[in-house]
Amino acid sequence: MKVAISTSSFGSASQDALKLLRDKGIEIKENPYGRRLTEAEIILHLQDVDGLLAGLEPLNKNVLSQAPQLKALARVGVGTANVDFTAAQEYGIKVSNTPNGPTFAVAEMTVTAILALLRNLPEINTRMHQGEWPKMVHQSLSGKQVFIVGFGRIGAKVAELLSVFETFIYVYDPVDMPMPDYCSKISFEAGLRLADIISFHAAGEAEIVGESEFEQMKTGVYILNSARGSLLNEQSLIKNLDNGKLAGVWLDSFWHEPYIGDLMNYDRVLMTPHTSTYTAVCRASMELDAAKNMIRDLGLE
C-alpha cells in the first residue's frame, strides 16, 4: 500500500504517525513542494496511491476522478469544505477528519490574538525596536462583551478560556444546544450590535458578514477569524477599517492562501499564516489521529 501526504509539515512535530504507517507496511509519498498543492499538483501526487493524508488542497470531482486507485482520504484537521463528498462516495473513497486535536490550540491562539490586539502588542514591539519607549494606555479584556459565532468544540473552548477574564460571553449557533452558565445564547443580529469583540468559529464556507452586518456593529469593535476567510467579505472589511468602525482584526484564515492583498497595508490587522493549529502537541495529535483513520479505512487494523 502507498499513501501520499499533502500537508506541508507532516512529521515535523513528531515522527509517531509516520512510524505507525510504516509499521503497517505502508509506503509514504511526501509532499515535494513544502506548501499547499494546486489542483494540477494534487492530481499528479495522487497517481498510484491508495490513500491521502490531506490538507486544504482542492479535492473536487475533477481531482478524485483522476485517482482511480484512491481508497481513503484522511484530512489532517477539522474542515472538509475542500472535499467533494458526493464525488468521494461515487468513487468509493472513504473520508475522515480529526476534529479533536485542534480544539485547544486554536482556542489558545484566539485568546492570544485578542489580548495582543487589546494591549497593542504588535505596535509597541515595533516602536521599541525602533528605539522608542511607548507608554500607552490599552484596552482590558475584563468587562468586554464577547460574541462567539459558532459553538462547536473550538468556540466552546474559547468561551471557557475567556470566562476567567470576567468577560460577558454571548453565543450564536444555529444548532440548539445547552449553554454553560458563563454564556448566553443570542441571535446573530443582536450579537453583532452588542459585541466589543467578535470571534468567528462557524462551519462552512458561505459568507455571513457583508456590508449590512458591518453596519450593525459598534464603532471600535475587534474581529477575529480563525475559521474560513470566506465568512467575511474582504472589501467590506477593508472599508470598515478605513472608516474607523474596526479597532483591530486578527485573521488566521484568508480568501486565498498564501495571502497577498490590501490587508497587508493595515497595522491594525494582525495576520498569521493559517497556523492556529501549529503547536507541537496539536500537530502530533492530529497527524496520529489521521494515520489511525487511514489504517482503519484501508483495512489494515
PDB file of C-alpha atoms in Angstrom:
ATOM      1  CA  MET A   1       0.000   0.000   0.000  1.00  0.00           C
ATOM      2  CA  LYS A   2       1.123   3.538  -0.760  1.00  0.00           C
ATOM      3  CA  VAL A   3      -0.141   6.703   0.978  1.00  0.00           C
ATOM      4  CA  ALA A   4       0.524  10.248  -0.200  1.00  0.00           C
ATOM      5  CA  ILE A   5       0.894  13.170   2.190  1.00  0.00           C
ATOM      6  CA  SER A   6      -0.140  16.636   1.025  1.00  0.00           C
ATOM      7  CA  THR A   7       0.237  18.657   4.225  1.00  0.00           C
ATOM      8  CA  SER A   8       3.499  20.585   4.110  1.00  0.00           C
ATOM      9  CA  SER A   9       4.689  19.994   7.684  1.00  0.00           C
ATOM     10  CA  PHE A  10       3.622  16.405   8.357  1.00  0.00           C
ATOM     11  CA  GLY A  11       6.066  14.744  10.746  1.00  0.00           C
ATOM     12  CA  SER A  12       7.883  17.934  11.759  1.00  0.00           C
ATOM     13  CA  ALA A  13       6.476  17.883  15.301  1.00  0.00           C
ATOM     14  CA  SER A  14       6.586  14.123  15.814  1.00  0.00           C
ATOM     15  CA  GLN A  15       7.533  11.028  13.835  1.00  0.00           C
ATOM     16  CA  ASP A  16       4.922   8.875  15.604  1.00  0.00           C
ATOM     17  CA  ALA A  17       2.350   8.986  12.805  1.00  0.00           C
ATOM     18  CA  LEU A  18       4.912   8.162  10.126  1.00  0.00           C
ATOM     19  CA  LYS A  19       6.262   5.288  12.222  1.00  0.00           C
ATOM     20  CA  LEU A  20       2.750   3.905  12.717  1.00  0.00           C
ATOM     21  CA  LEU A  21       2.114   3.959   8.975  1.00  0.00           C
ATOM     22  CA  ARG A  22       5.450   2.360   8.109  1.00  0.00           C
ATOM     23  CA  ASP A  23       4.976  -0.316  10.762  1.00  0.00           C
ATOM     24  CA  LYS A  24       1.858  -1.322   8.810  1.00  0.00           C
ATOM     25  CA  GLY A  25       3.952  -1.719   5.674  1.00  0.00           C
ATOM     26  CA  ILE A  26       2.719   1.487   4.071  1.00  0.00           C
ATOM     27  CA  GLU A  27       4.981   3.293   1.616  1.00  0.00           C
ATOM     28  CA  ILE A  28       4.950   7.086   2.117  1.00  0.00           C
ATOM     29  CA  LYS A  29       4.870   9.606  -0.723  1.00  0.00           C
ATOM     30  CA  GLU A  30       5.664  13.004   0.817  1.00  0.00           C
ATOM     31  CA  ASN A  31       4.683  16.488  -0.361  1.00  0.00           C
ATOM     32  CA  PRO A  32       7.555  17.531  -2.689  1.00  0.00           C
ATOM     33  CA  TYR A  33       6.764  21.257  -2.640  1.00  0.00           C
ATOM     34  CA  GLY A  34       6.648  22.190   1.045  1.00  0.00           C
ATOM     35  CA  ARG A  35       3.424  24.163   0.519  1.00  0.00           C
ATOM     36  CA  ARG A  36      -0.245  23.700  -0.347  1.00  0.00           C
ATOM     37  CA  LEU A  37      -0.618  21.834  -3.637  1.00  0.00           C
ATOM     38  CA  THR A  38      -2.515  23.244  -6.615  1.00  0.00           C
ATOM     39  CA  GLU A  39      -5.189  21.231  -8.385  1.00  0.00           C
ATOM     40  CA  ALA A  40      -2.774  20.095 -11.084  1.00  0.00           C
ATOM     41  CA  GLU A  41      -0.143  19.170  -8.490  1.00  0.00           C
ATOM     42  CA  ILE A  42      -2.505  17.147  -6.305  1.00  0.00           C
ATOM     43  CA  ILE A  43      -3.703  15.196  -9.355  1.00  0.00           C
ATOM     44  CA  LEU A  44      -0.111  14.174 -10.064  1.00  0.00           C
ATOM     45  CA  HIS A  45       0.538  13.488  -6.385  1.00  0.00           C
ATOM     46  CA  LEU A  46      -2.394  11.061  -6.221  1.00  0.00           C
ATOM     47  CA  GLN A  47      -1.238   8.808  -9.027  1.00  0.00           C
ATOM     48  CA  ASP A  48      -0.742   5.194  -7.936  1.00  0.00           C
ATOM     49  CA  VAL A  49      -1.577   5.800  -4.267  1.00  0.00           C
ATOM     50  CA  ASP A  50      -4.168   4.086  -2.092  1.00  0.00           C
ATOM     51  CA  GLY A  51      -4.629   6.869   0.450  1.00  0.00           C
ATOM     52  CA  LEU A  52      -4.106  10.577   1.019  1.00  0.00           C
ATOM     53  CA  LEU A  53      -3.287  12.327   4.294  1.00  0.00           C
ATOM     54  CA  ALA A  54      -4.852  15.579   3.202  1.00  0.00           C
ATOM     55  CA  GLY A  55      -4.530  19.284   3.859  1.00  0.00           C
ATOM     56  CA  LEU A  56      -6.593  22.052   2.268  1.00  0.00           C
ATOM     57  CA  GLU A  57      -5.760  21.419  -1.386  1.00  0.00           C
ATOM     58  CA  PRO A  58      -8.728  21.095  -3.793  1.00  0.00           C
ATOM     59  CA  LEU A  59     -10.190  17.600  -3.661  1.00  0.00           C
ATOM     60  CA  ASN A  60     -13.035  18.106  -6.108  1.00  0.00           C
ATOM     61  CA  LYS A  61     -14.598  15.707  -8.617  1.00  0.00           C
ATOM     62  CA  ASN A  62     -12.002  16.506 -11.271  1.00  0.00           C
ATOM     63  CA  VAL A  63      -9.200  15.550  -8.874  1.00  0.00           C
ATOM     64  CA  LEU A  64     -10.847  12.455  -7.429  1.00  0.00           C
ATOM     65  CA  SER A  65     -11.892  11.167 -10.854  1.00  0.00           C
ATOM     66  CA  GLN A  66      -8.227  11.055 -11.840  1.00  0.00           C
ATOM     67  CA  ALA A  67      -7.166   8.989  -8.819  1.00  0.00           C
ATOM     68  CA  PRO A  68      -8.621   5.568  -9.655  1.00  0.00           C
ATOM     69  CA  GLN A  69      -6.559   3.731  -7.025  1.00  0.00           C
ATOM     70  CA  LEU A  70      -7.521   6.052  -4.151  1.00  0.00           C
ATOM     71  CA  LYS A  71      -9.479   4.303  -1.398  1.00  0.00           C
ATOM     72  CA  ALA A  72      -9.174   6.607   1.624  1.00  0.00           C
ATOM     73  CA  LEU A  73      -8.780  10.300   2.284  1.00  0.00           C
ATOM     74  CA  ALA A  74      -7.821  11.303   5.841  1.00  0.00           C
ATOM     75  CA  ARG A  75      -7.958  15.036   6.477  1.00  0.00           C
ATOM     76  CA  VAL A  76      -5.330  16.263   8.971  1.00  0.00           C
ATOM     77  CA  GLY A  77      -7.607  18.831  10.618  1.00  0.00           C
ATOM     78  CA  VAL A  78     -11.274  19.603  11.109  1.00  0.00           C
ATOM     79  CA  GLY A  79     -12.504  21.366   7.976  1.00  0.00           C
ATOM     80  CA  THR A  80     -13.524  19.292   4.973  1.00  0.00           C
ATOM     81  CA  ALA A  81     -15.048  22.001   2.761  1.00  0.00           C
ATOM     82  CA  ASN A  82     -12.306  21.332   0.197  1.00  0.00           C
ATOM     83  CA  VAL A  83     -13.556  17.767  -0.242  1.00  0.00           C
ATOM     84  CA  ASP A  84     -16.326  16.843  -2.693  1.00  0.00           C
ATOM     85  CA  PHE A  85     -18.161  14.265  -0.581  1.00  0.00           C
ATOM     86  CA  THR A  86     -20.569  13.352  -3.376  1.00  0.00           C
ATOM     87  CA  ALA A  87     -17.674  12.543  -5.706  1.00  0.00           C
ATOM     88  CA  ALA A  88     -15.854  10.655  -2.941  1.00  0.00           C
ATOM     89  CA  GLN A  89     -18.910   8.498  -2.370  1.00  0.00           C
ATOM     90  CA  GLU A  90     -19.324   7.961  -6.131  1.00  0.00           C
ATOM     91  CA  TYR A  91     -15.737   6.685  -6.414  1.00  0.00           C
ATOM     92  CA  GLY A  92     -15.856   4.661  -3.197  1.00  0.00           C
ATOM     93  CA  ILE A  93     -13.362   6.822  -1.302  1.00  0.00           C
ATOM     94  CA  LYS A  94     -13.699   6.837   2.492  1.00  0.00           C
ATOM     95  CA  VAL A  95     -13.291  10.308   4.058  1.00  0.00           C
ATOM     96  CA  SER A  96     -12.299  11.112   7.650  1.00  0.00           C
ATOM     97  CA  ASN A  97     -11.076  14.091   9.663  1.00  0.00           C
ATOM     98  CA  THR A  98      -9.531  14.832  13.070  1.00  0.00           C
ATOM     99  CA  PRO A  99     -11.966  17.063  14.984  1.00  0.00           C
ATOM    100  CA  ASN A 100     -10.468  16.778  18.470  1.00  0.00           C
ATOM    101  CA  GLY A 101      -6.805  17.700  18.038  1.00  0.00           C
ATOM    102  CA  PRO A 102      -7.134  21.385  17.031  1.00  0.00           C
ATOM    103  CA  THR A 103      -9.536  22.450  19.791  1.00  0.00           C
ATOM    104  CA  PHE A 104      -7.200  23.781  22.457  1.00  0.00           C
ATOM    105  CA  ALA A 105      -4.529  25.059  20.064  1.00  0.00           C
ATOM    106  CA  VAL A 106      -6.958  27.230  18.063  1.00  0.00           C
ATOM    107  CA  ALA A 107      -8.769  28.454  21.180  1.00  0.00           C
ATOM    108  CA  GLU A 108      -5.456  29.326  22.841  1.00  0.00           C
ATOM    109  CA  MET A 109      -4.325  31.232  19.737  1.00  0.00           C
ATOM    110  CA  THR A 110      -7.627  33.113  19.571  1.00  0.00           C
ATOM    111  CA  VAL A 111      -7.308  34.334  23.152  1.00  0.00           C
ATOM    112  CA  THR A 112      -3.669  35.243  22.491  1.00  0.00           C
ATOM    113  CA  ALA A 113      -4.714  37.330  19.484  1.00  0.00           C
ATOM    114  CA  ILE A 114      -7.466  39.090  21.452  1.00  0.00           C
ATOM    115  CA  LEU A 115      -5.008  40.096  24.160  1.00  0.00           C
ATOM    116  CA  ALA A 116      -2.374  41.158  21.619  1.00  0.00           C
ATOM    117  CA  LEU A 117      -4.867  43.447  19.879  1.00  0.00           C
ATOM    118  CA  LEU A 118      -6.335  44.917  23.068  1.00  0.00           C
ATOM    119  CA  ARG A 119      -2.899  45.578  24.566  1.00  0.00           C
ATOM    120  CA  ASN A 120      -1.426  46.855  21.266  1.00  0.00           C
ATOM    121  CA  LEU A 121       1.496  44.447  21.447  1.00  0.00           C
ATOM    122  CA  PRO A 122       2.441  44.497  17.732  1.00  0.00           C
ATOM    123  CA  GLU A 123       2.736  48.306  17.642  1.00  0.00           C
ATOM    124  CA  ILE A 124       4.570  48.511  20.963  1.00  0.00           C
ATOM    125  CA  ASN A 125       7.071  45.867  19.890  1.00  0.00           C
ATOM    126  CA  THR A 126       7.731  47.610  16.567  1.00  0.00           C
ATOM    127  CA  ARG A 127       8.238  51.006  18.189  1.00  0.00           C
ATOM    128  CA  MET A 128      10.566  49.638  20.846  1.00  0.00           C
ATOM    129  CA  HIS A 129      12.693  48.007  18.158  1.00  0.00           C
ATOM    130  CA  GLN A 130      12.883  51.475  16.608  1.00  0.00           C
ATOM    131  CA  GLY A 131      14.327  52.896  19.829  1.00  0.00           C
ATOM    132  CA  GLU A 132      11.114  54.348  21.284  1.00  0.00           C
ATOM    133  CA  TRP A 133       9.722  53.814  24.775  1.00  0.00           C
ATOM    134  CA  PRO A 134       5.954  53.994  24.122  1.00  0.00           C
ATOM    135  CA  LYS A 135       3.923  54.288  27.336  1.00  0.00           C
ATOM    136  CA  MET A 136       0.401  53.620  26.060  1.00  0.00           C
ATOM    137  CA  VAL A 137      -2.942  53.138  27.772  1.00  0.00           C
ATOM    138  CA  HIS A 138      -4.583  49.959  26.492  1.00  0.00           C
ATOM    139  CA  GLN A 139      -7.906  48.178  26.485  1.00  0.00           C
ATOM    140  CA  SER A 140      -8.649  45.479  29.057  1.00  0.00           C
ATOM    141  CA  LEU A 141     -10.385  42.212  28.320  1.00  0.00           C
ATOM    142  CA  SER A 142     -12.171  42.386  31.672  1.00  0.00           C
ATOM    143  CA  GLY A 143     -15.707  43.680  31.239  1.00  0.00           C
ATOM    144  CA  LYS A 144     -15.764  43.286  27.455  1.00  0.00           C
ATOM    145  CA  GLN A 145     -18.780  41.832  25.676  1.00  0.00           C
ATOM    146  CA  VAL A 146     -17.546  38.967  23.504  1.00  0.00           C
ATOM    147  CA  PHE A 147     -19.708  37.453  20.755  1.00  0.00           C
ATOM    148  CA  ILE A 148     -18.733  33.925  19.656  1.00  0.00           C
ATOM    149  CA  VAL A 149     -20.156  32.852  16.296  1.00  0.00           C
ATOM    150  CA  GLY A 150     -20.190  29.067  16.150  1.00  0.00           C
ATOM    151  CA  PHE A 151     -20.246  26.977  19.317  1.00  0.00           C
ATOM    152  CA  GLY A 152     -18.618  23.733  18.293  1.00  0.00           C
ATOM    153  CA  ARG A 153     -15.553  22.346  20.032  1.00  0.00           C
ATOM    154  CA  ILE A 154     -13.359  25.390  19.340  1.00  0.00           C
ATOM    155  CA  GLY A 155     -15.960  28.080  20.007  1.00  0.00           C
ATOM    156  CA  ALA A 156     -16.898  26.399  23.282  1.00  0.00           C
ATOM    157  CA  LYS A 157     -13.243  26.188  24.358  1.00  0.00           C
ATOM    158  CA  VAL A 158     -12.705  29.886  23.530  1.00  0.00           C
ATOM    159  CA  ALA A 159     -15.674  30.742  25.733  1.00  0.00           C
ATOM    160  CA  GLU A 160     -14.305  28.608  28.560  1.00  0.00           C
ATOM    161  CA  LEU A 161     -10.889  30.287  28.408  1.00  0.00           C
ATOM    162  CA  LEU A 162     -12.402  33.773  28.233  1.00  0.00           C
ATOM    163  CA  SER A 163     -14.671  33.153  31.204  1.00  0.00           C
ATOM    164  CA  VAL A 164     -11.767  33.615  33.636  1.00  0.00           C
ATOM    165  CA  PHE A 165     -11.213  37.171  32.348  1.00  0.00           C
ATOM    166  CA  GLU A 166     -14.538  38.457  33.739  1.00  0.00           C
ATOM    167  CA  THR A 167     -15.982  38.934  30.263  1.00  0.00           C
ATOM    168  CA  PHE A 168     -19.630  38.827  29.197  1.00  0.00           C
ATOM    169  CA  ILE A 169     -19.877  35.997  26.666  1.00  0.00           C
ATOM    170  CA  TYR A 170     -22.654  35.737  24.086  1.00  0.00           C
ATOM    171  CA  VAL A 171     -23.034  32.875  21.634  1.00  0.00           C
ATOM    172  CA  TYR A 172     -24.731  32.328  18.306  1.00  0.00           C
ATOM    173  CA  ASP A 173     -25.077  28.884  16.772  1.00  0.00           C
ATOM    174  CA  PRO A 174     -27.953  27.650  14.585  1.00  0.00           C
ATOM    175  CA  VAL A 175     -27.917  24.341  16.458  1.00  0.00           C
ATOM    176  CA  ASP A 176     -29.890  24.346  19.685  1.00  0.00           C
ATOM    177  CA  MET A 177     -27.608  23.151  22.475  1.00  0.00           C
ATOM    178  CA  PRO A 178     -27.184  23.625  26.220  1.00  0.00           C
ATOM    179  CA  MET A 179     -25.051  26.590  27.282  1.00  0.00           C
ATOM    180  CA  PRO A 180     -22.601  26.704  30.207  1.00  0.00           C
ATOM    181  CA  ASP A 181     -23.585  29.175  32.894  1.00  0.00           C
ATOM    182  CA  TYR A 182     -20.957  31.716  31.768  1.00  0.00           C
ATOM    183  CA  CYS A 183     -22.524  32.019  28.268  1.00  0.00           C
ATOM    184  CA  SER A 184     -25.774  33.478  26.971  1.00  0.00           C
ATOM    185  CA  LYS A 185     -27.284  32.406  23.659  1.00  0.00           C
ATOM    186  CA  ILE A 186     -28.326  35.302  21.448  1.00  0.00           C
ATOM    187  CA  SER A 187     -29.448  35.976  17.884  1.00  0.00           C
ATOM    188  CA  PHE A 188     -26.805  36.731  15.258  1.00  0.00           C
ATOM    189  CA  GLU A 189     -28.102  40.271  14.718  1.00  0.00           C
ATOM    190  CA  ALA A 190     -28.277  41.049  18.444  1.00  0.00           C
ATOM    191  CA  GLY A 191     -24.747  39.765  18.926  1.00  0.00           C
ATOM    192  CA  LEU A 192     -23.393  41.973  16.147  1.00  0.00           C
ATOM    193  CA  ARG A 193     -24.958  45.060  17.762  1.00  0.00           C
ATOM    194  CA  LEU A 194     -23.851  44.208  21.296  1.00  0.00           C
ATOM    195  CA  ALA A 195     -20.294  42.985  20.920  1.00  0.00           C
ATOM    196  CA  ASP A 196     -16.997  44.689  21.670  1.00  0.00           C
ATOM    197  CA  ILE A 197     -15.210  41.605  20.315  1.00  0.00           C
ATOM    198  CA  ILE A 198     -16.489  39.114  17.703  1.00  0.00           C
ATOM    199  CA  SER A 199     -14.754  35.772  17.200  1.00  0.00           C
ATOM    200  CA  PHE A 200     -15.759  33.558  14.266  1.00  0.00           C
ATOM    201  CA  HIS A 201     -15.713  29.773  14.651  1.00  0.00           C
ATOM    202  CA  ALA A 202     -18.541  28.914  12.268  1.00  0.00           C
ATOM    203  CA  ALA A 203     -18.522  25.910   9.963  1.00  0.00           C
ATOM    204  CA  GLY A 204     -18.838  26.121   6.206  1.00  0.00           C
ATOM    205  CA  GLU A 205     -17.607  28.461   3.500  1.00  0.00           C
ATOM    206  CA  ALA A 206     -20.628  30.731   2.940  1.00  0.00           C
ATOM    207  CA  GLU A 207     -20.213  34.466   3.561  1.00  0.00           C
ATOM    208  CA  ILE A 208     -22.078  35.561   6.683  1.00  0.00           C
ATOM    209  CA  VAL A 209     -20.690  39.091   7.181  1.00  0.00           C
ATOM    210  CA  GLY A 210     -21.044  41.703   4.460  1.00  0.00           C
ATOM    211  CA  GLU A 211     -21.731  45.417   4.460  1.00  0.00           C
ATOM    212  CA  SER A 212     -25.111  45.229   6.188  1.00  0.00           C
ATOM    213  CA  GLU A 213     -23.641  43.152   9.037  1.00  0.00           C
ATOM    214  CA  PHE A 214     -20.712  45.554   9.480  1.00  0.00           C
ATOM    215  CA  GLU A 215     -23.206  48.438   9.681  1.00  0.00           C
ATOM    216  CA  GLN A 216     -24.841  46.796  12.710  1.00  0.00           C
ATOM    217  CA  MET A 217     -21.584  46.590  14.674  1.00  0.00           C
ATOM    218  CA  LYS A 218     -20.328  49.065  17.250  1.00  0.00           C
ATOM    219  CA  THR A 219     -17.626  51.520  16.345  1.00  0.00           C
ATOM    220  CA  GLY A 220     -14.378  50.240  17.853  1.00  0.00           C
ATOM    221  CA  VAL A 221     -15.205  46.533  17.577  1.00  0.00           C
ATOM    222  CA  TYR A 222     -12.494  43.885  17.305  1.00  0.00           C
ATOM    223  CA  ILE A 223     -12.930  40.972  14.865  1.00  0.00           C
ATOM    224  CA  LEU A 224     -11.143  37.618  14.933  1.00  0.00           C
ATOM    225  CA  ASN A 225     -11.411  34.887  12.309  1.00  0.00           C
ATOM    226  CA  SER A 226      -9.651  31.537  12.580  1.00  0.00           C
ATOM    227  CA  ALA A 227     -12.369  29.608  10.719  1.00  0.00           C
ATOM    228  CA  ARG A 228     -12.620  30.401   6.982  1.00  0.00           C
ATOM    229  CA  GLY A 229     -11.679  33.620   5.203  1.00  0.00           C
ATOM    230  CA  SER A 230     -14.818  33.399   3.089  1.00  0.00           C
ATOM    231  CA  LEU A 231     -17.030  34.036   6.145  1.00  0.00           C
ATOM    232  CA  LEU A 232     -16.163  37.747   5.883  1.00  0.00           C
ATOM    233  CA  ASN A 233     -16.446  39.970   2.837  1.00  0.00           C
ATOM    234  CA  GLU A 234     -12.904  41.222   2.221  1.00  0.00           C
ATOM    235  CA  GLN A 235     -13.839  44.547   0.612  1.00  0.00           C
ATOM    236  CA  SER A 236     -16.368  45.334   3.347  1.00  0.00           C
ATOM    237  CA  LEU A 237     -13.716  44.519   5.945  1.00  0.00           C
ATOM    238  CA  ILE A 238     -11.310  46.955   4.292  1.00  0.00           C
ATOM    239  CA  LYS A 239     -13.996  49.642   4.033  1.00  0.00           C
ATOM    240  CA  ASN A 240     -14.714  49.381   7.754  1.00  0.00           C
ATOM    241  CA  LEU A 241     -11.043  49.566   8.622  1.00  0.00           C
ATOM    242  CA  ASP A 242     -10.837  52.750   6.544  1.00  0.00           C
ATOM    243  CA  ASN A 243     -13.875  54.380   8.166  1.00  0.00           C
ATOM    244  CA  GLY A 244     -12.740  53.540  11.710  1.00  0.00           C
ATOM    245  CA  LYS A 245     -15.513  51.078  12.551  1.00  0.00           C
ATOM    246  CA  LEU A 246     -12.992  48.324  13.308  1.00  0.00           C
ATOM    247  CA  ALA A 247     -10.445  48.879  16.073  1.00  0.00           C
ATOM    248  CA  GLY A 248      -8.485  45.744  15.244  1.00  0.00           C
ATOM    249  CA  VAL A 249      -8.647  42.486  13.303  1.00  0.00           C
ATOM    250  CA  TRP A 250      -6.907  39.134  13.592  1.00  0.00           C
ATOM    251  CA  LEU A 251      -7.015  36.771  10.637  1.00  0.00           C
ATOM    252  CA  ASP A 252      -5.596  33.262  10.527  1.00  0.00           C
ATOM    253  CA  SER A 253      -7.680  32.223   7.529  1.00  0.00           C
ATOM    254  CA  PHE A 254      -7.860  34.050   4.219  1.00  0.00           C
ATOM    255  CA  TRP A 255      -9.819  34.218   0.981  1.00  0.00           C
ATOM    256  CA  HIS A 256      -6.815  32.931  -0.947  1.00  0.00           C
ATOM    257  CA  GLU A 257      -3.662  31.490   0.553  1.00  0.00           C
ATOM    258  CA  PRO A 258      -0.833  32.394   0.682  1.00  0.00           C
ATOM    259  CA  TYR A 259      -2.482  35.790   1.118  1.00  0.00           C
ATOM    260  CA  ILE A 260      -1.178  38.787  -0.784  1.00  0.00           C
ATOM    261  CA  GLY A 261      -3.647  41.652  -0.670  1.00  0.00           C
ATOM    262  CA  ASP A 262      -4.643  45.065   0.625  1.00  0.00           C
ATOM    263  CA  LEU A 263      -4.927  43.982   4.257  1.00  0.00           C
ATOM    264  CA  MET A 264      -1.142  43.705   4.381  1.00  0.00           C
ATOM    265  CA  ASN A 265      -1.077  47.523   4.492  1.00  0.00           C
ATOM    266  CA  TYR A 266      -3.056  47.875   7.752  1.00  0.00           C
ATOM    267  CA  ASP A 267      -1.220  47.993  11.069  1.00  0.00           C
ATOM    268  CA  ARG A 268      -4.491  47.248  12.867  1.00  0.00           C
ATOM    269  CA  VAL A 269      -4.712  43.868  11.136  1.00  0.00           C
ATOM    270  CA  LEU A 270      -2.795  41.110  12.911  1.00  0.00           C
ATOM    271  CA  MET A 271      -2.125  38.303  10.444  1.00  0.00           C
ATOM    272  CA  THR A 272      -0.943  34.724  10.940  1.00  0.00           C
ATOM    273  CA  PRO A 273      -0.489  32.231   8.059  1.00  0.00           C
ATOM    274  CA  HIS A 274      -3.230  29.712   8.931  1.00  0.00           C
ATOM    275  CA  THR A 275      -1.135  28.370  11.803  1.00  0.00           C
ATOM    276  CA  SER A 276      -3.520  28.282  14.774  1.00  0.00           C
ATOM    277  CA  THR A 277      -3.112  24.520  14.955  1.00  0.00           C
ATOM    278  CA  TYR A 278       0.670  24.697  14.697  1.00  0.00           C
ATOM    279  CA  THR A 279       1.686  23.638  18.168  1.00  0.00           C
ATOM    280  CA  ALA A 280       3.789  20.522  18.575  1.00  0.00           C
ATOM    281  CA  VAL A 281       1.130  18.830  20.708  1.00  0.00           C
ATOM    282  CA  CYS A 282      -1.708  19.666  18.321  1.00  0.00           C
ATOM    283  CA  ARG A 283       0.098  18.682  15.119  1.00  0.00           C
ATOM    284  CA  ALA A 284       1.297  15.397  16.625  1.00  0.00           C
ATOM    285  CA  SER A 285      -2.216  14.594  17.850  1.00  0.00           C
ATOM    286  CA  MET A 286      -3.919  15.396  14.531  1.00  0.00           C
ATOM    287  CA  GLU A 287      -1.349  13.506  12.481  1.00  0.00           C
ATOM    288  CA  LEU A 288      -1.575  10.421  14.690  1.00  0.00           C
ATOM    289  CA  ASP A 289      -5.388  10.500  14.550  1.00  0.00           C
ATOM    290  CA  ALA A 290      -5.277  10.871  10.755  1.00  0.00           C
ATOM    291  CA  ALA A 291      -2.826   7.974  10.459  1.00  0.00           C
ATOM    292  CA  LYS A 292      -5.106   5.761  12.577  1.00  0.00           C
ATOM    293  CA  ASN A 293      -8.076   6.768  10.406  1.00  0.00           C
ATOM    294  CA  MET A 294      -6.090   5.886   7.292  1.00  0.00           C
ATOM    295  CA  ILE A 295      -5.058   2.477   8.634  1.00  0.00           C
ATOM    296  CA  ARG A 296      -8.682   1.725   9.562  1.00  0.00           C
ATOM    297  CA  ASP A 297     -10.119   2.858   6.219  1.00  0.00           C
ATOM    298  CA  LEU A 298      -7.516   0.874   4.250  1.00  0.00           C
ATOM    299  CA  GLY A 299      -8.463  -2.228   6.258  1.00  0.00           C
ATOM    300  CA  LEU A 300      -5.026  -2.639   7.844  1.00  0.00           C
ATOM    301  CA  GLU A 301      -6.017  -2.712  11.513  1.00  0.00           C
TER     302      GLU A 301
END
